[in-house]
Amino acid sequence: MPPRRKRAKTAQTADEDEELEEEPASPIEEEAHDDDPEDGDTADVPPPPADDEEMEAFAPPAGDESEDESSDDDAAADAAEARLMKRVNRSETEGASSAGLIHCISMERFMCHEKLDMHFNRRINFINGANGSGKSAILAALQICLGASAKSTHRGNRMGDLVQEGYDGQASVKVVLVNEGTDAARPEIYGDKITIERKFSRRGPAKLLLLGADGQVKSKGKDVKKELRYILDALKVSVDNPVCVLDQENSKHFIRGKAREKYKFFLKATEIDDVQQRIARVNQAASKCLSDAEHQRSRLEGFARLYMQARDEYDEVRRLAMYDEEIKNLKVTIAWVSVRGAERATDAARAKLDDARERIAGLEAQVKELEAAATRQDDMGALEERLTALQKDIASCTTATREANVEVATQQKAVKAAQKKETHERGRIRGFEKEKAQLVKDLSAKRKENAKRTAAQRDGAQAAAVKRLADATAAAEKTLEDAGAALDDAEKEHRDARGGLGELGEAEREAQAASRDARDHANSEAHHARTLEHVASSPLAAFGDYQERLSAEVRKAARSFTAPPVGPVGSRVKLAAAKHKRWAAPLDKVVGKHLGSWIVTNKDDREVLVRIARKLRCDTKVTVVVQKPRPRHAVRAPQGDGLVTVHSLLTVDDDQCFNLLVDLAKIESTCVFPNKDDAERLGLTKGADGWAHAPGVTSLLLIDGAETGARNGNIYVKQGGRVKNVALGVDASKEIPAAKRAAKEAEAVSKKADQDLRAARAAWERAEKADRDLARKRDLAARAKTTAERKVRDAKNAAREATAKADEEVQLEDTAGIEEEIDEVDKETREAEAGVEAAKAEIASEKQKLQPLEAARDAHQQRNAAMAKEVEQVETDMSSVIDGQRKASKMSEKAKAKLGDAARSVQGHEEAVKAEEERRDTTIDKATRFTRKLLGDDWDGRRPPDAQIKKYRNEEAVNAALEQAEKNKQKAVERRGGKETDPAVAKAKMERAHIAYTEKEAGCKQIEKEGHALRADAKKRYSRLTRIRGHICRSSNRTFDDILNKKGSAGQLTFDHDEKLLGMTYQKDNQDESSQIENIQSLSGGERSFSTLAMLIALGATIECPFRVMDEFDVFMDQVSRKVAMRELVDMAKEMKDRQFIFITPQDLSSLPASSLIKVIKMRAPMRGQQTIEGAFAAGRARG
């Protein structure tokens, strides 16, 4: 494939048209991450090995993984492309469909919910509650049911992690979707509701069921995955689209993301990324076809050379055989050349005889015709009869023409009468128009006289009062103008102060957040120091403050167990060397959550251990793993130099503990690195499809606890948290002094942050006081302007009253009579115009009657002229017949004399023909005997073709050709030199070579045809995708600016498709271009959050998904931005009548308007002691 021409970089806004690129970007393969097989029953199927626990929830069956994955990708890409086209071509008048809306969500033993049923409004829903109340668990349940993996919910690494803490049974989640309207999926099977249910436990495979409105299972087993994909495509549901389902992690990542990450988000949200990957795969297939065809063509030249050689050899052998045949033919031709001469002489004699006989026949016919013409009388009688009939018809036609002329003349008089009436009415109209002109002139003169009298009156006694009031009005208007200018200045000054107040408020909130973070850090450091003191006195406390008491109780109840429990796991794990202490952060992230676990061999022992923990009130803290005794796993280190695995850093003295860490923590395939560069260089590989993990490597951790790796062909980095656990194999007593120093330093930082907070708060309070003063000043200016407006209105009213009073005292001429006369003239004019129209209609009617009469008259005249012409022709024909009879008699005598001479000539020609035939027969007999003697029995008795004989003029020419043919044969024999001379063998060899060549050539052409067809299809698809992408960009940009305008701001989205960047320009004041900001990172947290949410809403306006779910969408917003954002979301939801919206937020919803379209679902406050997942993990690390 030739390299693509490099184009200049173009930064395109959404209102500009895009250039069509020649080829799309390279495809990016998606990595599938999920954690639970779909089929099977947890009661009958034993726990699968650890490798199966991390399987994709919708993975293809074994044996056809690559084909199914490719077909699934293609199906997803086709569905995405169809949805994209429908977005562009969607009509605003299309009827709404409720298919795909969420009816309800139910869950049992799922995350923090023991049992929960939640029904939703079909329009707008708000789920509101404090942190830890289980709001996000509802979103996770929806994602799990619609096919998402546990890891993609950001709530666990596998399905078992989502089972309620402390519960070992089976959890279940259900989502009921509405299946009504034109977009319903198989309504004849499922009815008006589709229920998607998933059941799973901490161990074992999960189960997926599809139920209909009747509650009966409609699909299960291995075909249920394809059926679910079909339903979701039919309902236009895309759970992986972050704009359709936006969880907390994606929300925060999107708000904080940079331009390149936002562009990736844009591609995924609009499903353009799926279609681009499909097009790239088609391009790759086309390139492969063309490459294969080129390779085959290079081999085709060899087959062509073999065929050419065989053909040349066959031509030589064939020419040699043709020489023998040519010599024989020439010898035969010599004998038959003389025959040809005799035959030509015979033919010439016979032709003369035939000519003579034909001349006799012609003369005989001529004599007979002339005799008949001289005596014929029939023609004359027929002409006389025809002449009599024509004379009668002419008389009749003349009478009809005269009658038609009378009718036409009568109708023409009627037309002229109507035209005369029309002329009369038009004359009346002209008279009325002259009369009206005079009346208008008189009316104008009286009105001018009235105006003069009115002006004279005003110049009198009332003039002074009117002038005084006019001056007062002008003064009031000047005062109003000054008050307006003062109000504008006050409003501008107040607006500028409000902008500074917002920035100070944002600074105060940031200082407050920094103070809170510093205080949390100081408390964490102090708690860590106290924990170290506790661990120094009790080593097991590193894995939980309850572990010492639990170990003692387990030892006391040893007889109750079938096999001794092993635990805590951390007591059996040590660092392999003291120098490995520096890897404390990644080790804590990988194995920290498993160090407090206990291992038993069966469920009965687990029940005993749980009862003991419940007795000590630590059953919700301890993790009990049921694991059958097995030999220590044989692990294989990843291939590659410089790779350090977690397994190599630890020493585990118990096989069961080792197996648990291999199964759950993947210590054998998790590698640690001192920095990100080493991780990318040693732990990742880059291929044609982007970045991927090195063979045998599943996770890459950095020394500070951060995680990196490859996903979807790109490198990602996830920052680690602060490590405050007691490191493995470290003497806690030695760590206490350093921990106390760190606690003291953190306390100092916290005090400094408090001082900064107080300073920021004081600055904000001063600015707020100044803002209140400016607001009072603005209100005073507004009241002054209102007073001035009232004075202007009063002055104008007084001036109008004075003017009206002056006008009342003037005596004016009455113009009513003239105006009535003008109206009367107008009425008569209209009547005359109606008369004109009636006359026109009558003229048209009379002319229409005249047309058929004139046509009939013209037809009679034409027929009369035609018959007169025919009479003249008949008389001419009668004269010709008489003259012809006389001439025919004379010519008949002459023809008889010529007939006698021709008969004598025929007799002489017959004798000449007989003589030539005898000579010809003798020549043929000689040639026949010579040919049979030369060819023998091979001769079939037929003479050579005439074409072969005619080529030679005489025998000498044939002999010359024969001599040349014998010489050519001799030269050909000498050239062959004893090689094959059989034409049949040479021909068979040539045909075999030709078949081989044509088959190879046809194969090449077919491959090239397929390659070009694939490339044309890819180009066509990419051209269509580019247009769709431009439409989405323009629509998103307009929506983005409209949303910001509602807050008094403005903005623009900039899409750079070459560099894959999505930029955003923000203008704080939509009337002030100087407030425009290019770097979005320089905005305050609230402004950045609101502008990013506006971009998210703009992108979502182009999505076809029937519902939208947004979790923590208002994070980082100030109160003003949150209120505007809430109003904008509700307005957008109301406008999209065929969409359902679910918003999840912990914030106050009192500003929401009351509406039957809005449903607010209030979550219960978290129970005492209940924690969020993040809080539980943090508490576990602190206890360690």
PDB file of C-alpha atoms in Angstrom, residues 471-619:
ATOM      1  CA  ASP A 471     -39.509  72.545  27.860  1.00  0.00           C
ATOM      2  CA  ALA A 472     -40.475  70.644  30.991  1.00  0.00           C
ATOM      3  CA  THR A 473     -40.663  67.396  28.995  1.00  0.00           C
ATOM      4  CA  ALA A 474     -37.164  67.955  27.547  1.00  0.00           C
ATOM      5  CA  ALA A 475     -35.735  68.641  31.007  1.00  0.00           C
ATOM      6  CA  ALA A 476     -37.349  65.461  32.388  1.00  0.00           C
ATOM      7  CA  GLU A 477     -35.937  63.406  29.521  1.00  0.00           C
ATOM      8  CA  LYS A 478     -32.444  64.810  30.206  1.00  0.00           C
ATOM      9  CA  THR A 479     -32.776  63.842  33.873  1.00  0.00           C
ATOM     10  CA  LEU A 480     -33.902  60.343  32.803  1.00  0.00           C
ATOM     11  CA  GLU A 481     -30.872  59.999  30.518  1.00  0.00           C
ATOM     12  CA  ASP A 482     -28.507  60.967  33.355  1.00  0.00           C
ATOM     13  CA  ALA A 483     -30.194  58.523  35.734  1.00  0.00           C
ATOM     14  CA  GLY A 484     -29.900  55.687  33.156  1.00  0.00           C
ATOM     15  CA  ALA A 485     -26.190  56.367  32.700  1.00  0.00           C
ATOM     16  CA  ALA A 486     -25.689  56.360  36.490  1.00  0.00           C
ATOM     17  CA  LEU A 487     -27.558  53.044  36.750  1.00  0.00           C
ATOM     18  CA  ASP A 488     -25.422  51.480  33.989  1.00  0.00           C
ATOM     19  CA  ASP A 489     -22.236  52.585  35.787  1.00  0.00           C
ATOM     20  CA  ALA A 490     -23.499  51.172  39.088  1.00  0.00           C
ATOM     21  CA  GLU A 491     -24.483  47.844  37.487  1.00  0.00           C
ATOM     22  CA  LYS A 492     -21.098  47.493  35.737  1.00  0.00           C
ATOM     23  CA  GLU A 493     -19.241  48.283  38.981  1.00  0.00           C
ATOM     24  CA  HIS A 494     -21.387  45.750  40.847  1.00  0.00           C
ATOM     25  CA  ARG A 495     -20.915  43.117  38.106  1.00  0.00           C
ATOM     26  CA  ASP A 496     -17.112  43.536  38.251  1.00  0.00           C
ATOM     27  CA  ALA A 497     -17.208  43.209  42.027  1.00  0.00           C
ATOM     28  CA  ARG A 498     -19.375  40.061  41.739  1.00  0.00           C
ATOM     29  CA  GLY A 499     -16.756  38.466  39.480  1.00  0.00           C
ATOM     30  CA  GLY A 500     -14.042  39.114  42.066  1.00  0.00           C
ATOM     31  CA  LEU A 501     -16.357  37.857  44.823  1.00  0.00           C
ATOM     32  CA  GLY A 502     -16.848  34.553  42.959  1.00  0.00           C
ATOM     33  CA  GLU A 503     -13.101  34.088  42.600  1.00  0.00           C
ATOM     34  CA  LEU A 504     -12.567  34.844  46.316  1.00  0.00           C
ATOM     35  CA  GLY A 505     -15.381  32.436  47.175  1.00  0.00           C
ATOM     36  CA  GLU A 506     -13.752  29.745  45.062  1.00  0.00           C
ATOM     37  CA  ALA A 507     -10.402  30.485  46.749  1.00  0.00           C
ATOM     38  CA  GLU A 508     -12.094  30.197  50.171  1.00  0.00           C
ATOM     39  CA  ARG A 509     -13.633  26.835  49.220  1.00  0.00           C
ATOM     40  CA  GLU A 510     -10.296  25.569  47.914  1.00  0.00           C
ATOM     41  CA  ALA A 511      -8.597  26.709  51.139  1.00  0.00           C
ATOM     42  CA  GLN A 512     -11.330  24.952  53.092  1.00  0.00           C
ATOM     43  CA  ALA A 513     -10.766  21.762  51.091  1.00  0.00           C
ATOM     44  CA  ALA A 514      -6.988  22.048  51.593  1.00  0.00           C
ATOM     45  CA  SER A 515      -7.507  22.536  55.342  1.00  0.00           C
ATOM     46  CA  ARG A 516      -9.802  19.526  55.477  1.00  0.00           C
ATOM     47  CA  ASP A 517      -7.312  17.375  53.530  1.00  0.00           C
ATOM     48  CA  ALA A 518      -4.451  18.518  55.787  1.00  0.00           C
ATOM     49  CA  ARG A 519      -6.509  17.718  58.882  1.00  0.00           C
ATOM     50  CA  ASP A 520      -7.389  14.266  57.495  1.00  0.00           C
ATOM     51  CA  HIS A 521      -3.718  13.664  56.706  1.00  0.00           C
ATOM     52  CA  ALA A 522      -2.672  14.733  60.207  1.00  0.00           C
ATOM     53  CA  ASN A 523      -5.291  12.457  61.780  1.00  0.00           C
ATOM     54  CA  SER A 524      -4.164   9.590  59.495  1.00  0.00           C
ATOM     55  CA  GLU A 525      -0.528  10.076  60.523  1.00  0.00           C
ATOM     56  CA  ALA A 526      -1.446  10.219  64.217  1.00  0.00           C
ATOM     57  CA  HIS A 527      -3.620   7.105  63.838  1.00  0.00           C
ATOM     58  CA  HIS A 528      -0.760   5.346  62.049  1.00  0.00           C
ATOM     59  CA  ALA A 529       1.619   6.153  64.925  1.00  0.00           C
ATOM     60  CA  ARG A 530      -0.885   4.775  67.456  1.00  0.00           C
ATOM     61  CA  THR A 531      -1.349   1.660  65.293  1.00  0.00           C
ATOM     62  CA  LEU A 532       2.404   1.062  65.222  1.00  0.00           C
ATOM     63  CA  GLU A 533       2.512   1.269  69.030  1.00  0.00           C
ATOM     64  CA  HIS A 534      -0.314  -1.268  69.151  1.00  0.00           C
ATOM     65  CA  VAL A 535       1.411  -3.589  66.664  1.00  0.00           C
ATOM     66  CA  ALA A 536       4.675  -3.353  68.602  1.00  0.00           C
ATOM     67  CA  SER A 537       2.889  -4.926  71.568  1.00  0.00           C
ATOM     68  CA  SER A 538       0.753  -7.350  69.490  1.00  0.00           C
ATOM     69  CA  PRO A 539       2.168  -8.483  66.061  1.00  0.00           C
ATOM     70  CA  LEU A 540      -1.182  -9.836  64.803  1.00  0.00           C
ATOM     71  CA  ALA A 541      -2.756  -6.413  65.236  1.00  0.00           C
ATOM     72  CA  ALA A 542      -1.069  -5.435  61.960  1.00  0.00           C
ATOM     73  CA  PHE A 543      -3.820  -7.426  60.227  1.00  0.00           C
ATOM     74  CA  GLY A 544      -6.699  -6.161  62.392  1.00  0.00           C
ATOM     75  CA  ASP A 545      -7.218  -5.306  66.052  1.00  0.00           C
ATOM     76  CA  TYR A 546      -9.450  -8.347  66.413  1.00  0.00           C
ATOM     77  CA  GLN A 547      -6.936 -10.906  65.106  1.00  0.00           C
ATOM     78  CA  GLU A 548      -5.272 -11.575  68.489  1.00  0.00           C
ATOM     79  CA  ARG A 549      -8.588 -12.388  70.176  1.00  0.00           C
ATOM     80  CA  LEU A 550      -9.803 -14.391  67.149  1.00  0.00           C
ATOM     81  CA  SER A 551      -6.622 -16.509  67.072  1.00  0.00           C
ATOM     82  CA  ALA A 552      -6.991 -17.283  70.781  1.00  0.00           C
ATOM     83  CA  GLU A 553     -10.642 -18.361  70.357  1.00  0.00           C
ATOM     84  CA  VAL A 554      -9.763 -20.522  67.329  1.00  0.00           C
ATOM     85  CA  ARG A 555      -7.105 -22.316  69.354  1.00  0.00           C
ATOM     86  CA  LYS A 556      -9.627 -22.942  72.119  1.00  0.00           C
ATOM     87  CA  ALA A 557     -12.172 -24.382  69.669  1.00  0.00           C
ATOM     88  CA  ALA A 558      -9.643 -26.478  67.745  1.00  0.00           C
ATOM     89  CA  ARG A 559     -11.714 -29.666  68.308  1.00  0.00           C
ATOM     90  CA  SER A 560     -14.689 -28.107  66.512  1.00  0.00           C
ATOM     91  CA  PHE A 561     -12.810 -27.973  63.188  1.00  0.00           C
ATOM     92  CA  THR A 562     -12.252 -30.919  60.853  1.00  0.00           C
ATOM     93  CA  ALA A 563      -8.909 -29.331  59.931  1.00  0.00           C
ATOM     94  CA  PRO A 564      -7.107 -26.472  61.684  1.00  0.00           C
ATOM     95  CA  PRO A 565      -7.900 -23.072  60.129  1.00  0.00           C
ATOM     96  CA  VAL A 566      -4.960 -21.143  58.708  1.00  0.00           C
ATOM     97  CA  GLY A 567      -4.793 -17.456  59.502  1.00  0.00           C
ATOM     98  CA  PRO A 568      -4.401 -14.717  59.386  1.00  0.00           C
ATOM     99  CA  VAL A 569      -2.671 -15.123  56.039  1.00  0.00           C
ATOM    100  CA  GLY A 570      -0.317 -12.239  56.819  1.00  0.00           C
ATOM    101  CA  SER A 571       1.201 -14.181  59.716  1.00  0.00           C
ATOM    102  CA  ARG A 572       2.582 -16.654  57.171  1.00  0.00           C
ATOM    103  CA  VAL A 573       3.951 -14.036  54.764  1.00  0.00           C
ATOM    104  CA  LYS A 574       7.326 -12.303  55.124  1.00  0.00           C
ATOM    105  CA  LEU A 575       9.552 -10.182  52.942  1.00  0.00           C
ATOM    106  CA  ALA A 576      12.133 -12.250  51.107  1.00  0.00           C
ATOM    107  CA  ALA A 577      14.813  -9.673  52.008  1.00  0.00           C
ATOM    108  CA  ALA A 578      14.975  -6.509  54.108  1.00  0.00           C
ATOM    109  CA  LYS A 579      15.823  -4.432  51.047  1.00  0.00           C
ATOM    110  CA  HIS A 580      12.374  -5.182  49.668  1.00  0.00           C
ATOM    111  CA  LYS A 581      10.870  -2.827  52.256  1.00  0.00           C
ATOM    112  CA  ARG A 582      10.905  -0.076  49.630  1.00  0.00           C
ATOM    113  CA  TRP A 583       8.172  -1.955  47.737  1.00  0.00           C
ATOM    114  CA  ALA A 584       5.719  -1.486  50.645  1.00  0.00           C
ATOM    115  CA  ALA A 585       3.196   0.545  48.610  1.00  0.00           C
ATOM    116  CA  PRO A 586       2.702  -1.901  45.683  1.00  0.00           C
ATOM    117  CA  LEU A 587       2.808  -4.908  48.051  1.00  0.00           C
ATOM    118  CA  ASP A 588       0.036  -3.390  50.173  1.00  0.00           C
ATOM    119  CA  LYS A 589      -2.053  -2.756  47.056  1.00  0.00           C
ATOM    120  CA  VAL A 590      -1.661  -6.342  45.786  1.00  0.00           C
ATOM    121  CA  VAL A 591      -1.777  -8.503  48.902  1.00  0.00           C
ATOM    122  CA  GLY A 592      -2.848  -6.050  51.666  1.00  0.00           C
ATOM    123  CA  LYS A 593      -6.568  -6.866  51.516  1.00  0.00           C
ATOM    124  CA  HIS A 594      -5.837 -10.621  51.755  1.00  0.00           C
ATOM    125  CA  LEU A 595      -3.453 -10.566  54.740  1.00  0.00           C
ATOM    126  CA  GLY A 596      -6.278 -10.547  57.299  1.00  0.00           C
ATOM    127  CA  SER A 597      -8.088 -13.502  55.666  1.00  0.00           C
ATOM    128  CA  TRP A 598      -8.493 -16.989  57.187  1.00  0.00           C
ATOM    129  CA  ILE A 599      -8.505 -20.262  55.232  1.00  0.00           C
ATOM    130  CA  VAL A 600     -10.690 -23.317  55.979  1.00  0.00           C
ATOM    131  CA  THR A 601     -11.118 -26.530  54.022  1.00  0.00           C
ATOM    132  CA  ASN A 602     -14.923 -26.856  53.934  1.00  0.00           C
ATOM    133  CA  LYS A 603     -18.183 -25.024  54.543  1.00  0.00           C
ATOM    134  CA  ASP A 604     -18.769 -26.587  57.973  1.00  0.00           C
ATOM    135  CA  ASP A 605     -15.468 -25.236  59.261  1.00  0.00           C
ATOM    136  CA  ARG A 606     -16.363 -21.887  57.774  1.00  0.00           C
ATOM    137  CA  GLU A 607     -19.636 -21.812  59.734  1.00  0.00           C
ATOM    138  CA  VAL A 608     -17.749 -22.599  62.954  1.00  0.00           C
ATOM    139  CA  LEU A 609     -15.206 -19.829  62.300  1.00  0.00           C
ATOM    140  CA  VAL A 610     -17.949 -17.326  61.437  1.00  0.00           C
ATOM    141  CA  ARG A 611     -19.787 -18.144  64.694  1.00  0.00           C
ATOM    142  CA  ILE A 612     -16.613 -17.476  66.638  1.00  0.00           C
ATOM    143  CA  ALA A 613     -16.111 -14.164  64.802  1.00  0.00           C
ATOM    144  CA  ARG A 614     -19.750 -13.221  65.400  1.00  0.00           C
ATOM    145  CA  LYS A 615     -19.286 -13.919  69.066  1.00  0.00           C
ATOM    146  CA  LEU A 616     -16.330 -11.488  69.053  1.00  0.00           C
ATOM    147  CA  ARG A 617     -18.389  -9.019  66.910  1.00  0.00           C
ATOM    148  CA  CYS A 618     -15.835  -9.065  64.104  1.00  0.00           C
ATOM    149  CA  ASP A 619     -17.762 -11.264  61.638  1.00  0.00           C
TER     150      ASP A 619
END
